[in-house]
Amino acid sequence: MKNTIRITLFSLLVLAIAPSRAGDIAIEDAWIPEAPPTAKVLACYLTIENHSKSTVMLESVTSDDFGAVEIHASEMHDGMMHMRKEDHLHIDADSSLKLEPGGYHLMLMDKKRTLKAGDHVDIELRFSNDESMHIEAEVRK
C-alpha cells in the first residue's frame, strides 16, 4: 500500500514539473509569486519554447481566475522601473523566451479568488500559428 502511494505521488510530481506542449510550442516553469490576499494584480512568469522553423507570436492570454491578463515588459527609465503593455510577444524560430522578474511577464488583473502558495491557476495562451495552450501556473512563496 505504501509503495502504491509513493508511486502515485511521484507520478503526480513528474506531471506537475513536466513542460506543457502543443505542436511546436512548449511552456516550462509557469509560476506566480504569492502576494498578500488583498493584492488585485499579480504577475506570472514562464518560459516559452518555439521548436518550429518560423517565428511565432504570443497574441493573447486569458484565465478564469482573473478579469484580465495582459502581456507586459518592465524597463528602467531615469532610475525608475516602469511597465509597458505589449500587444504580443515574438518568439523566434528554434529559440525560447523567458518571462521573468524585471523583464517580460504576464500581468494577472482583477483576481477572482484568494491565492496562496501551492495553489494552481489555469491559463490559456494563444499563438499566431493557431496553437492554443492551457497551462497550470503554480503559486510560489
mmCIF file of C-alpha atoms in Angstrom:
data_model
loop_
_atom_site.group_PDB
_atom_site.id
_atom_site.type_symbol
_atom_site.label_atom_id
_atom_site.label_comp_id
_atom_site.label_asym_id
_atom_site.label_seq_id
_atom_site.Cartn_x
_atom_site.Cartn_y
_atom_site.Cartn_z
ATOM 1 C CA MET A 1 0.000 0.000 0.000
ATOM 2 C CA LYS A 2 2.804 2.443 0.913
ATOM 3 C CA ASN A 3 4.583 1.706 -2.374
ATOM 4 C CA THR A 4 1.392 2.407 -4.343
ATOM 5 C CA ILE A 5 1.006 5.764 -2.595
ATOM 6 C CA ARG A 6 4.666 6.633 -3.227
ATOM 7 C CA ILE A 7 4.406 5.718 -6.912
ATOM 8 C CA THR A 8 1.226 7.772 -7.276
ATOM 9 C CA LEU A 9 2.787 10.797 -5.548
ATOM 10 C CA PHE A 10 5.936 10.500 -7.667
ATOM 11 C CA SER A 11 3.852 10.308 -10.858
ATOM 12 C CA LEU A 12 1.907 13.426 -9.877
ATOM 13 C CA LEU A 13 5.153 15.279 -9.151
ATOM 14 C CA VAL A 14 6.576 14.359 -12.553
ATOM 15 C CA LEU A 15 3.405 15.569 -14.277
ATOM 16 C CA ALA A 16 3.475 18.839 -12.307
ATOM 17 C CA ILE A 17 7.010 19.736 -13.381
ATOM 18 C CA ALA A 18 6.838 18.427 -16.947
ATOM 19 C CA PRO A 19 6.614 21.078 -19.645
ATOM 20 C CA SER A 20 3.301 21.718 -21.382
ATOM 21 C CA ARG A 21 3.474 21.217 -25.109
ATOM 22 C CA ALA A 22 1.148 21.738 -28.068
ATOM 23 C CA GLY A 23 2.613 21.239 -31.519
ATOM 24 C CA ASP A 24 5.763 23.343 -31.920
ATOM 25 C CA ILE A 25 5.331 25.382 -28.721
ATOM 26 C CA ALA A 26 6.337 24.252 -25.218
ATOM 27 C CA ILE A 27 5.840 26.080 -21.920
ATOM 28 C CA GLU A 28 8.079 25.437 -18.928
ATOM 29 C CA ASP A 29 8.145 26.537 -15.305
ATOM 30 C CA ALA A 30 4.977 28.650 -15.152
ATOM 31 C CA TRP A 31 4.723 30.264 -11.715
ATOM 32 C CA ILE A 32 3.097 33.142 -9.862
ATOM 33 C CA PRO A 33 4.699 34.790 -6.811
ATOM 34 C CA GLU A 34 2.497 34.654 -3.734
ATOM 35 C CA ALA A 35 1.153 38.095 -2.784
ATOM 36 C CA PRO A 36 -0.882 39.476 0.123
ATOM 37 C CA PRO A 37 -4.558 38.397 -0.030
ATOM 38 C CA THR A 38 -5.611 41.993 -0.765
ATOM 39 C CA ALA A 39 -3.454 42.235 -3.915
ATOM 40 C CA LYS A 40 -5.625 42.579 -7.020
ATOM 41 C CA VAL A 41 -2.766 42.321 -9.530
ATOM 42 C CA LEU A 42 -0.217 39.507 -9.756
ATOM 43 C CA ALA A 43 2.490 38.526 -12.216
ATOM 44 C CA CYS A 44 3.102 35.223 -13.962
ATOM 45 C CA TYR A 45 6.491 34.048 -15.205
ATOM 46 C CA LEU A 46 7.302 31.189 -17.572
ATOM 47 C CA THR A 47 9.493 30.122 -20.468
ATOM 48 C CA ILE A 48 8.081 29.772 -23.991
ATOM 49 C CA GLU A 49 9.978 27.464 -26.356
ATOM 50 C CA ASN A 50 9.416 27.650 -30.097
ATOM 51 C CA HIS A 51 10.546 24.421 -31.768
ATOM 52 C CA SER A 52 9.290 25.437 -35.210
ATOM 53 C CA LYS A 53 11.238 26.825 -38.170
ATOM 54 C CA SER A 54 9.401 30.178 -38.086
ATOM 55 C CA THR A 55 8.754 32.990 -35.625
ATOM 56 C CA VAL A 56 5.511 32.780 -33.668
ATOM 57 C CA MET A 57 3.794 35.398 -31.556
ATOM 58 C CA LEU A 58 2.045 35.074 -28.239
ATOM 59 C CA GLU A 59 -1.094 37.012 -29.145
ATOM 60 C CA SER A 60 -3.363 36.753 -26.122
ATOM 61 C CA VAL A 61 -3.695 35.249 -22.665
ATOM 62 C CA THR A 62 -6.767 34.564 -20.514
ATOM 63 C CA SER A 63 -7.557 32.983 -17.167
ATOM 64 C CA ASP A 64 -10.886 32.306 -15.476
ATOM 65 C CA ASP A 65 -9.259 33.305 -12.163
ATOM 66 C CA PHE A 66 -8.642 36.887 -13.352
ATOM 67 C CA GLY A 67 -10.752 39.565 -15.036
ATOM 68 C CA ALA A 68 -7.951 40.341 -17.497
ATOM 69 C CA VAL A 69 -4.450 39.178 -18.424
ATOM 70 C CA GLU A 70 -2.019 41.439 -20.261
ATOM 71 C CA ILE A 71 1.482 40.960 -21.623
ATOM 72 C CA HIS A 72 3.890 43.481 -20.072
ATOM 73 C CA ALA A 73 7.556 44.447 -20.237
ATOM 74 C CA SER A 74 9.446 46.036 -17.346
ATOM 75 C CA GLU A 75 12.067 48.598 -18.247
ATOM 76 C CA MET A 76 14.196 51.133 -16.419
ATOM 77 C CA HIS A 77 13.731 54.861 -17.206
ATOM 78 C CA ASP A 78 15.571 57.581 -15.302
ATOM 79 C CA GLY A 79 16.333 55.241 -12.440
ATOM 80 C CA MET A 80 12.718 54.063 -12.061
ATOM 81 C CA MET A 81 11.179 50.767 -13.164
ATOM 82 C CA HIS A 82 8.161 51.151 -15.484
ATOM 83 C CA MET A 83 5.829 48.645 -17.082
ATOM 84 C CA ARG A 84 4.746 48.793 -20.697
ATOM 85 C CA LYS A 85 1.829 46.835 -22.131
ATOM 86 C CA GLU A 86 2.740 44.730 -25.182
ATOM 87 C CA ASP A 87 0.243 43.692 -27.859
ATOM 88 C CA HIS A 88 2.133 40.424 -28.436
ATOM 89 C CA LEU A 89 5.497 38.758 -27.940
ATOM 90 C CA HIS A 90 7.717 37.377 -30.715
ATOM 91 C CA ILE A 91 9.384 34.020 -30.120
ATOM 92 C CA ASP A 92 11.994 33.418 -32.811
ATOM 93 C CA ALA A 93 12.288 30.080 -34.623
ATOM 94 C CA ASP A 94 14.137 27.375 -32.697
ATOM 95 C CA SER A 95 14.518 29.603 -29.639
ATOM 96 C CA SER A 96 12.953 30.386 -26.300
ATOM 97 C CA LEU A 97 11.759 33.487 -24.487
ATOM 98 C CA LYS A 98 11.906 33.668 -20.711
ATOM 99 C CA LEU A 99 9.301 35.776 -18.927
ATOM 100 C CA GLU A 100 10.961 36.696 -15.639
ATOM 101 C CA PRO A 101 11.021 39.343 -12.897
ATOM 102 C CA GLY A 102 12.405 42.599 -14.270
ATOM 103 C CA GLY A 103 11.570 41.675 -17.877
ATOM 104 C CA TYR A 104 8.595 40.353 -19.804
ATOM 105 C CA HIS A 105 5.758 38.942 -17.703
ATOM 106 C CA LEU A 106 2.025 38.326 -17.699
ATOM 107 C CA MET A 107 0.001 40.795 -15.613
ATOM 108 C CA LEU A 108 -2.892 38.996 -13.962
ATOM 109 C CA MET A 109 -5.509 41.617 -13.058
ATOM 110 C CA ASP A 110 -8.760 41.659 -11.084
ATOM 111 C CA LYS A 111 -8.151 38.492 -9.059
ATOM 112 C CA LYS A 112 -11.354 36.488 -8.520
ATOM 113 C CA ARG A 113 -10.147 34.258 -5.681
ATOM 114 C CA THR A 114 -7.557 34.293 -2.924
ATOM 115 C CA LEU A 115 -4.363 32.531 -3.952
ATOM 116 C CA LYS A 116 -1.711 31.138 -1.654
ATOM 117 C CA ALA A 117 1.481 29.132 -2.127
ATOM 118 C CA GLY A 118 0.679 25.697 -3.529
ATOM 119 C CA ASP A 119 -2.438 26.831 -5.427
ATOM 120 C CA HIS A 120 -2.621 26.461 -9.204
ATOM 121 C CA VAL A 121 -4.054 28.821 -11.820
ATOM 122 C CA ASP A 122 -5.275 27.688 -15.237
ATOM 123 C CA ILE A 123 -4.097 29.974 -18.030
ATOM 124 C CA GLU A 124 -4.791 29.837 -21.764
ATOM 125 C CA LEU A 125 -2.181 31.146 -24.207
ATOM 126 C CA ARG A 126 -2.995 31.768 -27.880
ATOM 127 C CA PHE A 127 -0.305 31.960 -30.548
ATOM 128 C CA SER A 128 -0.134 33.319 -34.111
ATOM 129 C CA ASN A 129 0.304 29.807 -35.563
ATOM 130 C CA ASP A 130 -3.239 28.953 -34.378
ATOM 131 C CA GLU A 131 -1.935 26.954 -31.425
ATOM 132 C CA SER A 132 -3.708 27.409 -28.129
ATOM 133 C CA MET A 133 -2.377 26.011 -24.869
ATOM 134 C CA HIS A 134 -3.879 25.506 -21.444
ATOM 135 C CA ILE A 135 -1.226 25.570 -18.753
ATOM 136 C CA GLU A 136 -1.223 25.463 -14.982
ATOM 137 C CA ALA A 137 0.884 28.015 -13.085
ATOM 138 C CA GLU A 138 1.839 27.259 -9.503
ATOM 139 C CA VAL A 139 1.659 29.956 -6.841
ATOM 140 C CA ARG A 140 5.034 30.035 -5.027
ATOM 141 C CA LYS A 141 6.413 31.849 -1.996
#
